[in-house]
Structure formats: structure tokens, C-alpha cells
JSON list of N, CA and C in Angstrom, two decimals:
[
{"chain": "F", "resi": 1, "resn": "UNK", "atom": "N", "xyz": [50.53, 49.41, 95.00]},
{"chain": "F", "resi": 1, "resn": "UNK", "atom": "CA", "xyz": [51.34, 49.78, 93.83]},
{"chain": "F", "resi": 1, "resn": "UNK", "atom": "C", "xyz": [51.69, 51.27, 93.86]},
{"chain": "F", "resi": 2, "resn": "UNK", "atom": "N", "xyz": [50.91, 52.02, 94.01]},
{"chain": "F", "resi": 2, "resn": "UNK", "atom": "CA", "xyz": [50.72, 53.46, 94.56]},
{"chain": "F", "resi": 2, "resn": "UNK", "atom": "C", "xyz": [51.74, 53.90, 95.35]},
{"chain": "F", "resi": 3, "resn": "UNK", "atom": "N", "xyz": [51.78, 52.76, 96.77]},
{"chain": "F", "resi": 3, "resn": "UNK", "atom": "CA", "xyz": [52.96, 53.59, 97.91]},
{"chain": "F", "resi": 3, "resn": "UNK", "atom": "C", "xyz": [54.22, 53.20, 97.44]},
{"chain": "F", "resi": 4, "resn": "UNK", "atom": "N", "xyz": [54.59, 51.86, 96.44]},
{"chain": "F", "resi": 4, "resn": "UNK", "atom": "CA", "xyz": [55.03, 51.55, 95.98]},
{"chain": "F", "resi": 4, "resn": "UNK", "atom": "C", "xyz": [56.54, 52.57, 95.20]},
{"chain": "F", "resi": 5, "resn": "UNK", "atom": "N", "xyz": [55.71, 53.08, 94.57]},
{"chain": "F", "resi": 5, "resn": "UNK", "atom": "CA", "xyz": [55.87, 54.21, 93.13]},
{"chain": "F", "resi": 5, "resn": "UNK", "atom": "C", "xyz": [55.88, 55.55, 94.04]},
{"chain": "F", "resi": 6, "resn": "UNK", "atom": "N", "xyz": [56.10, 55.97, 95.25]},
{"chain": "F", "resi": 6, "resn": "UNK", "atom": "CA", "xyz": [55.65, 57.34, 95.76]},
{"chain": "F", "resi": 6, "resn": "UNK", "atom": "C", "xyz": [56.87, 57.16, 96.44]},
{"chain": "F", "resi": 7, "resn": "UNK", "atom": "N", "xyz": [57.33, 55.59, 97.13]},
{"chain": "F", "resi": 7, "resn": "UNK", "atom": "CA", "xyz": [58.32, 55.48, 97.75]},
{"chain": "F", "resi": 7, "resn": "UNK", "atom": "C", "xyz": [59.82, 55.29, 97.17]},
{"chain": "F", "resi": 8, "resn": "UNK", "atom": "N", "xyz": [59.55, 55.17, 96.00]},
{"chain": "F", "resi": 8, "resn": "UNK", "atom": "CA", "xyz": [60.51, 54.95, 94.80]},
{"chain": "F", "resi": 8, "resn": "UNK", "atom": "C", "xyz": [61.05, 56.42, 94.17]},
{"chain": "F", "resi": 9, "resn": "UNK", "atom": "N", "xyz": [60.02, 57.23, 94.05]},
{"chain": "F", "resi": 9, "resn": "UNK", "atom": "CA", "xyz": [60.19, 58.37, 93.96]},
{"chain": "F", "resi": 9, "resn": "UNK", "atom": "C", "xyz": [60.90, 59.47, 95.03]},
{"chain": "F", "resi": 10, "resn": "UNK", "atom": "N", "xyz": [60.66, 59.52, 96.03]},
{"chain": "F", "resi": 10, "resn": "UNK", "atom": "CA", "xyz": [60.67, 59.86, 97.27]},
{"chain": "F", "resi": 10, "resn": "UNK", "atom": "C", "xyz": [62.69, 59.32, 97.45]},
{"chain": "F", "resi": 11, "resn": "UNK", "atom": "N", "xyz": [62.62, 58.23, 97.34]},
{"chain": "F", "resi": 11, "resn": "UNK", "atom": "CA", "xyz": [64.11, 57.50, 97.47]},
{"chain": "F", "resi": 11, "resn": "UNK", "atom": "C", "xyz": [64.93, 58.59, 95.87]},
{"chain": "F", "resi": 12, "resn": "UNK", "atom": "N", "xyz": [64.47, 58.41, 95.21]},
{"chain": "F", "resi": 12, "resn": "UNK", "atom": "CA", "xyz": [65.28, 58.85, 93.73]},
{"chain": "F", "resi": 12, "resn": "UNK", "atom": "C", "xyz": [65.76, 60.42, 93.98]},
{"chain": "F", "resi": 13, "resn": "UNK", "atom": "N", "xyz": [64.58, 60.99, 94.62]},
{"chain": "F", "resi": 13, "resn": "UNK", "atom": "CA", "xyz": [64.68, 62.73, 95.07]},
{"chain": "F", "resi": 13, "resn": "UNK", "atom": "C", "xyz": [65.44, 63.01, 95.79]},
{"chain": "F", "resi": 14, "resn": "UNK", "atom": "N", "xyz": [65.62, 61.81, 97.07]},
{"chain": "F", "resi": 14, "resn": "UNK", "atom": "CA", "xyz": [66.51, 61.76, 98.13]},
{"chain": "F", "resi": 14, "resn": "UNK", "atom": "C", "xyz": [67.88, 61.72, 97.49]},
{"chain": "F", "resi": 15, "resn": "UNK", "atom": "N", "xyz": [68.36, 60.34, 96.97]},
{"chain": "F", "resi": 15, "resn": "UNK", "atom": "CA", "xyz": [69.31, 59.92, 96.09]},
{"chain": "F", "resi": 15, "resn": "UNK", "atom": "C", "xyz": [70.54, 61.75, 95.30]},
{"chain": "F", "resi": 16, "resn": "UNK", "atom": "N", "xyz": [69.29, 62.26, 94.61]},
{"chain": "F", "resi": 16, "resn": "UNK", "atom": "CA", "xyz": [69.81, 62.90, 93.66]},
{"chain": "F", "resi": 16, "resn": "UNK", "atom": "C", "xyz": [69.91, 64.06, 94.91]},
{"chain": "F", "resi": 17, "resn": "UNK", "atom": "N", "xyz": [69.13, 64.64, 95.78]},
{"chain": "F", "resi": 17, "resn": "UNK", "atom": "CA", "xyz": [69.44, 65.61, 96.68]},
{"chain": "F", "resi": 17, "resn": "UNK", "atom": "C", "xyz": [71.22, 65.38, 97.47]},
{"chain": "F", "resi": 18, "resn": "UNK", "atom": "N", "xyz": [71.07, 64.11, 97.56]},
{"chain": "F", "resi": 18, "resn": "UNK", "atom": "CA", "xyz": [72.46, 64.02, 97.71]},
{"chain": "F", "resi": 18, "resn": "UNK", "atom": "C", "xyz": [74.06, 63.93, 97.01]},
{"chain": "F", "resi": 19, "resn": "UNK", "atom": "N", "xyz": [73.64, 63.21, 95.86]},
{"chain": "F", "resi": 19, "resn": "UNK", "atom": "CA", "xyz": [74.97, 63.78, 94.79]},
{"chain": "F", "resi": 19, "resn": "UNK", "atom": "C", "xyz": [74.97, 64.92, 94.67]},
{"chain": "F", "resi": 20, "resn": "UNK", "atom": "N", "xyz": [73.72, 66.02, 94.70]},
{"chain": "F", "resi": 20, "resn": "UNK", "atom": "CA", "xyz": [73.95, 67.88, 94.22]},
{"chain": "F", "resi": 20, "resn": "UNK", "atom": "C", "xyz": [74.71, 67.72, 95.85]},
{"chain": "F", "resi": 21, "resn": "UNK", "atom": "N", "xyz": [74.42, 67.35, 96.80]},
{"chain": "F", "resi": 21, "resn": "UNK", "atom": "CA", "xyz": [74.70, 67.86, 97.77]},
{"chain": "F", "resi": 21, "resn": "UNK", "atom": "C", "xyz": [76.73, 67.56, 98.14]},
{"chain": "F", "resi": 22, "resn": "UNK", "atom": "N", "xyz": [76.72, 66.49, 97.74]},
{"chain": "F", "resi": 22, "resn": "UNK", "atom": "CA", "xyz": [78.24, 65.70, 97.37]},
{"chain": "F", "resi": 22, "resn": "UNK", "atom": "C", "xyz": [79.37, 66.55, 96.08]},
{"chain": "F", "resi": 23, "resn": "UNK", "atom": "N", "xyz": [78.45, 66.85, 95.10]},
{"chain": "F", "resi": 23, "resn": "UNK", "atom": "CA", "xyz": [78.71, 67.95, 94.41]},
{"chain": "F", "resi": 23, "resn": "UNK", "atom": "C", "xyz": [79.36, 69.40, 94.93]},
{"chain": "F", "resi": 24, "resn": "UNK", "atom": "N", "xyz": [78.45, 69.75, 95.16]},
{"chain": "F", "resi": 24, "resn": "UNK", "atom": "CA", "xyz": [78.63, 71.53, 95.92]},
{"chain": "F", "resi": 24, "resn": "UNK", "atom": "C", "xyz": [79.80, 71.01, 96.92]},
{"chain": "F", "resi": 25, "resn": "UNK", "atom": "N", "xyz": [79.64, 69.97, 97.68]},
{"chain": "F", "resi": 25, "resn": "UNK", "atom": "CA", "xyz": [80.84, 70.05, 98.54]},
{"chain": "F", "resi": 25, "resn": "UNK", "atom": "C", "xyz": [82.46, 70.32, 97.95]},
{"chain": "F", "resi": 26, "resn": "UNK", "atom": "N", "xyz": [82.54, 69.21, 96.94]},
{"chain": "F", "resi": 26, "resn": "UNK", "atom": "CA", "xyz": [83.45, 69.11, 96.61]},
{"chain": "F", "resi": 26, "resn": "UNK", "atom": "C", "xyz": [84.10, 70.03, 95.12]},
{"chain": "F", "resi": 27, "resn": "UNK", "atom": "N", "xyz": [83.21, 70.46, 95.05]},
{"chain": "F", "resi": 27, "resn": "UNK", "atom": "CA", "xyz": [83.30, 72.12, 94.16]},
{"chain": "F", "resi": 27, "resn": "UNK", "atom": "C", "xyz": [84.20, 72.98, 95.19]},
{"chain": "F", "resi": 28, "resn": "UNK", "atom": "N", "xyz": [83.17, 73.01, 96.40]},
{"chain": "F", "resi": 28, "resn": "UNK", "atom": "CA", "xyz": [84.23, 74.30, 97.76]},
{"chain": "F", "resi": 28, "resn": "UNK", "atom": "C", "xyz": [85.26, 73.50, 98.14]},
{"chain": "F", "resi": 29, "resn": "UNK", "atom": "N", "xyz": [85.08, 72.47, 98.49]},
{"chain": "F", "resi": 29, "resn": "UNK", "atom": "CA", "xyz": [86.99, 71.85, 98.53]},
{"chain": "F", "resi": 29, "resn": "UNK", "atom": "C", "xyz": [87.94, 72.04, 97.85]},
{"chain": "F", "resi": 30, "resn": "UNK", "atom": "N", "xyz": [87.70, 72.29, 96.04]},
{"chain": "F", "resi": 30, "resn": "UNK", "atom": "CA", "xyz": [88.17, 72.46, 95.22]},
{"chain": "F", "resi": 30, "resn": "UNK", "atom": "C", "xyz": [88.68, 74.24, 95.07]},
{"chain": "F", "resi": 31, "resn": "UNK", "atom": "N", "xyz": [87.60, 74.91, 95.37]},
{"chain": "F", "resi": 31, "resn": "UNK", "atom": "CA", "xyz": [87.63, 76.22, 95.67]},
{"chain": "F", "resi": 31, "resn": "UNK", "atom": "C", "xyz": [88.67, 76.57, 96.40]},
{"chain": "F", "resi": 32, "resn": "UNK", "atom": "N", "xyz": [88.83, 76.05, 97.39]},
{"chain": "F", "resi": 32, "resn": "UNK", "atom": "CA", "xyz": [89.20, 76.62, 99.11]},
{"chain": "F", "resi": 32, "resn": "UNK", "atom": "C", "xyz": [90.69, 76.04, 98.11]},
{"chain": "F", "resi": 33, "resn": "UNK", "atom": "N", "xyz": [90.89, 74.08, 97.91]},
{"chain": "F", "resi": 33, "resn": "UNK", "atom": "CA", "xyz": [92.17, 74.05, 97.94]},
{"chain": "F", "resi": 33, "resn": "UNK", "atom": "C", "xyz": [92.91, 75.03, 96.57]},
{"chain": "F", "resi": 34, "resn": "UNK", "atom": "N", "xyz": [92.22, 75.66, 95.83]},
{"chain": "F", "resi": 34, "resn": "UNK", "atom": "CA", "xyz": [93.22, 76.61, 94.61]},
{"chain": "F", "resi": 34, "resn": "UNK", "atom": "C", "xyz": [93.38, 78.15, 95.24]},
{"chain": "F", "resi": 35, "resn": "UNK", "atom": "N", "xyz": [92.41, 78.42, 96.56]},
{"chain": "F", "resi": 35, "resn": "UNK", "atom": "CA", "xyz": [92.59, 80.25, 96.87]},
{"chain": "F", "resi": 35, "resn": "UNK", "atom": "C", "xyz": [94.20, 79.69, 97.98]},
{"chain": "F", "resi": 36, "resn": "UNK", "atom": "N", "xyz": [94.12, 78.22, 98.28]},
{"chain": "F", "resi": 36, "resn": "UNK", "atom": "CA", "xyz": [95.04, 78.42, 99.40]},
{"chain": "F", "resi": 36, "resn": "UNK", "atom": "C", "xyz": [96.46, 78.44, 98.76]},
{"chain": "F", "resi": 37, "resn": "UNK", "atom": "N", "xyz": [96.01, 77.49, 97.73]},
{"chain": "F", "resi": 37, "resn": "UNK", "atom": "CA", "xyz": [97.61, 77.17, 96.66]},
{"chain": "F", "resi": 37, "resn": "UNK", "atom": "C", "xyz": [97.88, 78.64, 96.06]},
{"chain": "F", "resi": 38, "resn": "UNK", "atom": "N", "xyz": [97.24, 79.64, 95.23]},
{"chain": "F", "resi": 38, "resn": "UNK", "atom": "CA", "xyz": [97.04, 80.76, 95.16]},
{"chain": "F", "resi": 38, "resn": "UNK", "atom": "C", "xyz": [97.81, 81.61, 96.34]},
{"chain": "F", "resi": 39, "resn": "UNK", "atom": "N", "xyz": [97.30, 81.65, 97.40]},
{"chain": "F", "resi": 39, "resn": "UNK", "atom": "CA", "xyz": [97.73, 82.68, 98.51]},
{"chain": "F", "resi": 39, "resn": "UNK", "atom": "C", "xyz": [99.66, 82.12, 98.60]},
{"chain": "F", "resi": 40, "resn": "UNK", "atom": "N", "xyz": [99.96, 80.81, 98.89]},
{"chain": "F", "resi": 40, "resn": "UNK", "atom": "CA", "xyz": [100.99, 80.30, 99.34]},
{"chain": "F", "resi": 40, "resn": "UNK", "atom": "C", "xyz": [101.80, 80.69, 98.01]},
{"chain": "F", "resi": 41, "resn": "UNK", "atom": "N", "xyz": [101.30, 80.99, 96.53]},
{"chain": "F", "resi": 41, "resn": "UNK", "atom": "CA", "xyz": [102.10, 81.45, 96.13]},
{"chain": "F", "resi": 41, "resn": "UNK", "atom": "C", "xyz": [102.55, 82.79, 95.83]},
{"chain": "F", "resi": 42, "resn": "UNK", "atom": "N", "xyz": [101.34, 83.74, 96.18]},
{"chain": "F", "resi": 42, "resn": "UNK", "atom": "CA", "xyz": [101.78, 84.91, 96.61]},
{"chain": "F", "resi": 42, "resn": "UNK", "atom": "C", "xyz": [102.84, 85.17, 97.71]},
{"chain": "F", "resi": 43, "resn": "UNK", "atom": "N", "xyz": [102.47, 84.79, 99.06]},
{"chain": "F", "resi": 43, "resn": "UNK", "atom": "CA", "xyz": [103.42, 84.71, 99.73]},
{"chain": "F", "resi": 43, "resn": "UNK", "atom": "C", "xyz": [104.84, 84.67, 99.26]},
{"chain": "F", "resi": 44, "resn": "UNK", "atom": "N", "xyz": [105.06, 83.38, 98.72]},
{"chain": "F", "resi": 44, "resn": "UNK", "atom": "CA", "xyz": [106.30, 83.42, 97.96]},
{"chain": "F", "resi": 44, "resn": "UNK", "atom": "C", "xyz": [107.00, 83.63, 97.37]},
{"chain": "F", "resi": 45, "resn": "UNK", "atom": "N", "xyz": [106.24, 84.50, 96.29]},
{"chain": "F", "resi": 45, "resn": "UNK", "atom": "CA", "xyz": [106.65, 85.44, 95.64]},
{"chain": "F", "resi": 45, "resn": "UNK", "atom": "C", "xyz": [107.12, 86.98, 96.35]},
{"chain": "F", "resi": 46, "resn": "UNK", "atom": "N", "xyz": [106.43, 87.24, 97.39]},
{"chain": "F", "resi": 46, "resn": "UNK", "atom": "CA", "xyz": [106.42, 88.55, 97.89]},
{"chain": "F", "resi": 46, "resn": "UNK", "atom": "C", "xyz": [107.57, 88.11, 98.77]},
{"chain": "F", "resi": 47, "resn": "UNK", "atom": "N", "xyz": [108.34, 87.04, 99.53]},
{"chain": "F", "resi": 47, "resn": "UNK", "atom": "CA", "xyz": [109.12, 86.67, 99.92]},
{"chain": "F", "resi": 47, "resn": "UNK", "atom": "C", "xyz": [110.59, 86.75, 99.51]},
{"chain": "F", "resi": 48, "resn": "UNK", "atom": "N", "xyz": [110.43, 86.51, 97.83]},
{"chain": "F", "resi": 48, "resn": "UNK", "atom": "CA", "xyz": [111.37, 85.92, 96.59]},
{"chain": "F", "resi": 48, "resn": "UNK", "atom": "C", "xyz": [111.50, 87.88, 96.51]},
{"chain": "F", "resi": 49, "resn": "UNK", "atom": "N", "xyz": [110.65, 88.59, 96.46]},
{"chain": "F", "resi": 49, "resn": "UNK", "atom": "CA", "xyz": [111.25, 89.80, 96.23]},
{"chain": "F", "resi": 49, "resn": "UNK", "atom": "C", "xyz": [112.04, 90.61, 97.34]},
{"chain": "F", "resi": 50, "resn": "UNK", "atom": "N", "xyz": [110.98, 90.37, 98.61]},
{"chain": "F", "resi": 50, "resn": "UNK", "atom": "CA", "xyz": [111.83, 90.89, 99.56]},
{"chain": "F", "resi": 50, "resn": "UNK", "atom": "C", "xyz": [113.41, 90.21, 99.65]},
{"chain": "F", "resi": 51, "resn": "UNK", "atom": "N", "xyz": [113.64, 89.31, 99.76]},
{"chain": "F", "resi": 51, "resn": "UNK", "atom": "CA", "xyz": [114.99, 88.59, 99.33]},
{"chain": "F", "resi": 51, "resn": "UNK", "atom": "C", "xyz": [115.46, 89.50, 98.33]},
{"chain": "F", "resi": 52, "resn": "UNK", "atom": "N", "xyz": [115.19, 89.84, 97.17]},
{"chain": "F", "resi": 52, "resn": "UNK", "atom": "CA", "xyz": [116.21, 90.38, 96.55]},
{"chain": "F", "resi": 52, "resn": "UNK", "atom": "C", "xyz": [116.42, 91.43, 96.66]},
{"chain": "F", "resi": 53, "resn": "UNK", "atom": "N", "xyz": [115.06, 92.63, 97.03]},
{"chain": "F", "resi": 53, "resn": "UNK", "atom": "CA", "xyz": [115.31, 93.75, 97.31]},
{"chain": "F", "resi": 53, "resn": "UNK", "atom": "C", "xyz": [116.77, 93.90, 98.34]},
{"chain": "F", "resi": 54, "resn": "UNK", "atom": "N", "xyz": [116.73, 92.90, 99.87]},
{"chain": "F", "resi": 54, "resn": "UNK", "atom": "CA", "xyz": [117.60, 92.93, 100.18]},
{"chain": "F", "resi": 54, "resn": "UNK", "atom": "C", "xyz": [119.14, 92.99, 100.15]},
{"chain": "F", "resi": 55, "resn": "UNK", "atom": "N", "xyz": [118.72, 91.96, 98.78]},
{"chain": "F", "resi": 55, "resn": "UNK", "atom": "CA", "xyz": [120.23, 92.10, 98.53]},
{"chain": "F", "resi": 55, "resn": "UNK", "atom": "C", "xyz": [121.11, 93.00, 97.61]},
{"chain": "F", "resi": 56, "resn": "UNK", "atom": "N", "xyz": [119.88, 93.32, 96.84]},
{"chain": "F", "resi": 56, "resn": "UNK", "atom": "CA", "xyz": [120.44, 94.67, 96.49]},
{"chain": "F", "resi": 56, "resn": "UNK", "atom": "C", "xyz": [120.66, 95.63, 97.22]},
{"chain": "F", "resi": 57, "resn": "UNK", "atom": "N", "xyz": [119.77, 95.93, 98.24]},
{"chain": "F", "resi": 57, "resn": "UNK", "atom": "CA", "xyz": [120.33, 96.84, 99.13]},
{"chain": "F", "resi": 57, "resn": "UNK", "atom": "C", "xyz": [121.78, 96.34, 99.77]},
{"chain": "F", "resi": 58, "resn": "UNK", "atom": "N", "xyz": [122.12, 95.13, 100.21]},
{"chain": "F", "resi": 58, "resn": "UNK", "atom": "CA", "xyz": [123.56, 94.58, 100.92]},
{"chain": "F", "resi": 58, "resn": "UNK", "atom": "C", "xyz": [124.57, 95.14, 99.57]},
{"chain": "F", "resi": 59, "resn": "UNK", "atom": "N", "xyz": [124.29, 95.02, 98.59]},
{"chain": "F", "resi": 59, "resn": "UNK", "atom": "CA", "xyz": [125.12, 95.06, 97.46]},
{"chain": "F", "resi": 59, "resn": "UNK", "atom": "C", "xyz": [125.73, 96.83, 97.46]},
{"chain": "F", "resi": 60, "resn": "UNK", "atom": "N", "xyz": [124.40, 97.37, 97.23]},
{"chain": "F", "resi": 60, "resn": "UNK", "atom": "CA", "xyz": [124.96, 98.46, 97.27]},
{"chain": "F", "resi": 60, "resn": "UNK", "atom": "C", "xyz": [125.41, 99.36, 98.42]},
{"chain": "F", "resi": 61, "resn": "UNK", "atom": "N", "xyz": [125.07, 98.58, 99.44]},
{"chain": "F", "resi": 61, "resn": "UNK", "atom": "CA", "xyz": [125.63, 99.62, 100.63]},
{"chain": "F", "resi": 61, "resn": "UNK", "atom": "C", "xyz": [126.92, 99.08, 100.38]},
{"chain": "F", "resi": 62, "resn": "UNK", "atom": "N", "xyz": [127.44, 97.83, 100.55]},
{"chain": "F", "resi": 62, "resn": "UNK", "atom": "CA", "xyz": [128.65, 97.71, 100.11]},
{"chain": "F", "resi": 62, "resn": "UNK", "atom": "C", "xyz": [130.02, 98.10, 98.73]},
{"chain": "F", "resi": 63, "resn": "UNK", "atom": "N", "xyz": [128.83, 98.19, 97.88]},
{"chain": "F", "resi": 63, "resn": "UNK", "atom": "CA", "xyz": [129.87, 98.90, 97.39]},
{"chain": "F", "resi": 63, "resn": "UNK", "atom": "C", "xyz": [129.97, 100.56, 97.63]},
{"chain": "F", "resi": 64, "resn": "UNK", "atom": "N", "xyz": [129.14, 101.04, 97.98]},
{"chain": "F", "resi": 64, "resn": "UNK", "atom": "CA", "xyz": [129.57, 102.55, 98.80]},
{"chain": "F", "resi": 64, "resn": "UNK", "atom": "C", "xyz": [130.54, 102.75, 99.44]},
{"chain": "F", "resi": 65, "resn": "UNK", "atom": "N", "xyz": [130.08, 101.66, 100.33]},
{"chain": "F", "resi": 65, "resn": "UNK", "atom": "CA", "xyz": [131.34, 101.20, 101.75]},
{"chain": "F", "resi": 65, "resn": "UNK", "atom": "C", "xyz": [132.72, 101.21, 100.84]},
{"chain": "F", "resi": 66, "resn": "UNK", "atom": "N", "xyz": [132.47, 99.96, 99.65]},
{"chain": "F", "resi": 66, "resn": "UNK", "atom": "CA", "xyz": [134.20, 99.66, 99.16]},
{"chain": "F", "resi": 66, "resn": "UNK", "atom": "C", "xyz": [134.58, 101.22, 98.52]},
{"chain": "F", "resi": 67, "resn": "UNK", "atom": "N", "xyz": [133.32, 101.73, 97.31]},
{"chain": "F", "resi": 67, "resn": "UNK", "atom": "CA", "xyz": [133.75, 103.36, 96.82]},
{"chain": "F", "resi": 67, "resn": "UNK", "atom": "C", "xyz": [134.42, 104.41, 97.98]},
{"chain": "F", "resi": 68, "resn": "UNK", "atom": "N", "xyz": [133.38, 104.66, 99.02]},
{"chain": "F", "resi": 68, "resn": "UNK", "atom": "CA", "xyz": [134.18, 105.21, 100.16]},
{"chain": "F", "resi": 68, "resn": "UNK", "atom": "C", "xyz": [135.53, 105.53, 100.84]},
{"chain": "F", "resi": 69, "resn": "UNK", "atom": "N", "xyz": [135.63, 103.94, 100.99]},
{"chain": "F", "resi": 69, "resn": "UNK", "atom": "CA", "xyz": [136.51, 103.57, 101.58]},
{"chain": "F", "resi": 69, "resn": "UNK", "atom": "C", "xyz": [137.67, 103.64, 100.47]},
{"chain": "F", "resi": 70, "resn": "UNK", "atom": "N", "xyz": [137.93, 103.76, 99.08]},
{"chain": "F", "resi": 70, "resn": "UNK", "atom": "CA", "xyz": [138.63, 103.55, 98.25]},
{"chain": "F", "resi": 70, "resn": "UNK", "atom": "C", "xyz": [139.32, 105.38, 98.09]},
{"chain": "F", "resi": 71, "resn": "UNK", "atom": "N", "xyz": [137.90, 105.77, 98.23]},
{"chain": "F", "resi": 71, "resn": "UNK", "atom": "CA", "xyz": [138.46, 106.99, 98.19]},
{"chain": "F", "resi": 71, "resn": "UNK", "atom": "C", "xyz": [138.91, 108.01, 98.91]},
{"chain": "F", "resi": 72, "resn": "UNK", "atom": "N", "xyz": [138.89, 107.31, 100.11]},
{"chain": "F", "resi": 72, "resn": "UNK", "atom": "CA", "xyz": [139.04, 107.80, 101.10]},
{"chain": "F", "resi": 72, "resn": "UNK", "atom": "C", "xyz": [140.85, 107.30, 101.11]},
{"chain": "F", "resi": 73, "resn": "UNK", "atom": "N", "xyz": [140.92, 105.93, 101.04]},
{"chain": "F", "resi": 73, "resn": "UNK", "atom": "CA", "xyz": [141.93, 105.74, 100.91]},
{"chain": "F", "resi": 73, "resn": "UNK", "atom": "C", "xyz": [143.17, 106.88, 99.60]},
{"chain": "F", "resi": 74, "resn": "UNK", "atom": "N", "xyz": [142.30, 106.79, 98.77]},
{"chain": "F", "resi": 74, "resn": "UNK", "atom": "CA", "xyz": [143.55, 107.63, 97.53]},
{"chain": "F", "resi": 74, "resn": "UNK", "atom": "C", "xyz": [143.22, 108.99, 98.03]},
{"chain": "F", "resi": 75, "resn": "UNK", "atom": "N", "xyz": [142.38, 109.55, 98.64]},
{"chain": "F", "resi": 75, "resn": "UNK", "atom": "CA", "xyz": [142.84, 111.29, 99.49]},
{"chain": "F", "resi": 75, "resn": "UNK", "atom": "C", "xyz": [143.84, 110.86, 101.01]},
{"chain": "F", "resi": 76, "resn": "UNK", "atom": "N", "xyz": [143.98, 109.51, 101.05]},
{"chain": "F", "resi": 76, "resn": "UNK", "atom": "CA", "xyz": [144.61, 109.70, 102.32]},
{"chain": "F", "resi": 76, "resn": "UNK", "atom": "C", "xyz": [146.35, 110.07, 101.45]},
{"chain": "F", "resi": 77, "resn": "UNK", "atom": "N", "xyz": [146.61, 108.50, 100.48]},
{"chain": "F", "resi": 77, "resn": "UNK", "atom": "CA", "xyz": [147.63, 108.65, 99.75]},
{"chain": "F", "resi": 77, "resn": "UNK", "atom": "C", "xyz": [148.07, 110.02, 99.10]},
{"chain": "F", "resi": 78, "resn": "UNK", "atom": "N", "xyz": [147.02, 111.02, 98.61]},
{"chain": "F", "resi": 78, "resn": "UNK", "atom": "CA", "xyz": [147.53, 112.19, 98.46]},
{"chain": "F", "resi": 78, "resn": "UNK", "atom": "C", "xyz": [147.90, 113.03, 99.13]},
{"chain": "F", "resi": 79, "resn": "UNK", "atom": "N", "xyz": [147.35, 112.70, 100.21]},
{"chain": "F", "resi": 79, "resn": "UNK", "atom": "CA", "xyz": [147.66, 113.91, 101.57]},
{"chain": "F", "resi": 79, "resn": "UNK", "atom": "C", "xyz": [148.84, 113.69, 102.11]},
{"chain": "F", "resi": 80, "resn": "UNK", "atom": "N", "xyz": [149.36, 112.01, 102.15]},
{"chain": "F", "resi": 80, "resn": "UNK", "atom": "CA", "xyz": [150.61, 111.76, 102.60]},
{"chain": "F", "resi": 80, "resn": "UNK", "atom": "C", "xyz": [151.90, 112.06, 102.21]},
{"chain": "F", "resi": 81, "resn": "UNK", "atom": "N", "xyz": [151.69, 112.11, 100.52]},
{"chain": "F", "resi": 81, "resn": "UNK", "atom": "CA", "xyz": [152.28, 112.56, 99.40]},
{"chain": "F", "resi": 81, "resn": "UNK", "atom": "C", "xyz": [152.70, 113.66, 98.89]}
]
């Protein structure tokens, strides 16, 4: 009755050593999958800005280019004039 009750015990300790252990796993799965979703949206974001920085920069070199060029054009017209 003894080995009985020692082996019952022994199984229950085992048992529960393994759900904590099934536990903790899937806590760091959980972990890992929100730092990765996290990072991928940094990325994207830092992506989403470089994109626009860019295009503000395309924007305004171009309109320099068109100012430039505009005024370059009306000193040409005056000079011709």
C-alpha cells in the first residue's frame, strides 16, 4: 500500500513538473513570437520614414531644379530683352 502511495506521488510530481515545464515553454514562444512581431514593426516603420524622407528630399530638389530653372529662364528673357 506504501509503494503504492509513493508511486502515485512520485507520478503526480512528475505529471505537474511537466505542465510548469510545458508552461515556461510556451510563455518563451509567446515572448520570442511578440519581440519578433515588435522588431518587424519597427523595421517598418523606420522603412515608412526613410520612404518619405526621400521623397521629400526628390520633392524639393525638384522644385529648386523647377525655381532655378524658372529663373534662370526670366534672367535669360531679360537679358534678351
Amino acid at each position: 500500500m506504501i509503494i503504492i502511495i509513493i508511486i502515485t506521488i512520485i507520478i503526480i510530481i512528475i505529471i505537474i513538473i511537466i505542465i510548469i515545464i510545458i508552461i515556461i515553454i510556451i510563455i518563451i514562444i509567446i515572448i520570442i513570437i511578440i519581440i519578433i512581431i515588435i522588431i518587424i514593426i519597427i523595421i517598418i516603420i523606420i522603412i515608412i520614414i526613410i520612404i518619405i524622407i526621400i521623397i521629400i528630399i526628390i520633392i524639393i530638389i525638384i522644385i529648386r531644379a523647377a525655381a532655378s530653372a524658372s529663373s534662370a529662364s526670366a534672367s535669360a528673357i531679360r537679358s534678351s530683352s
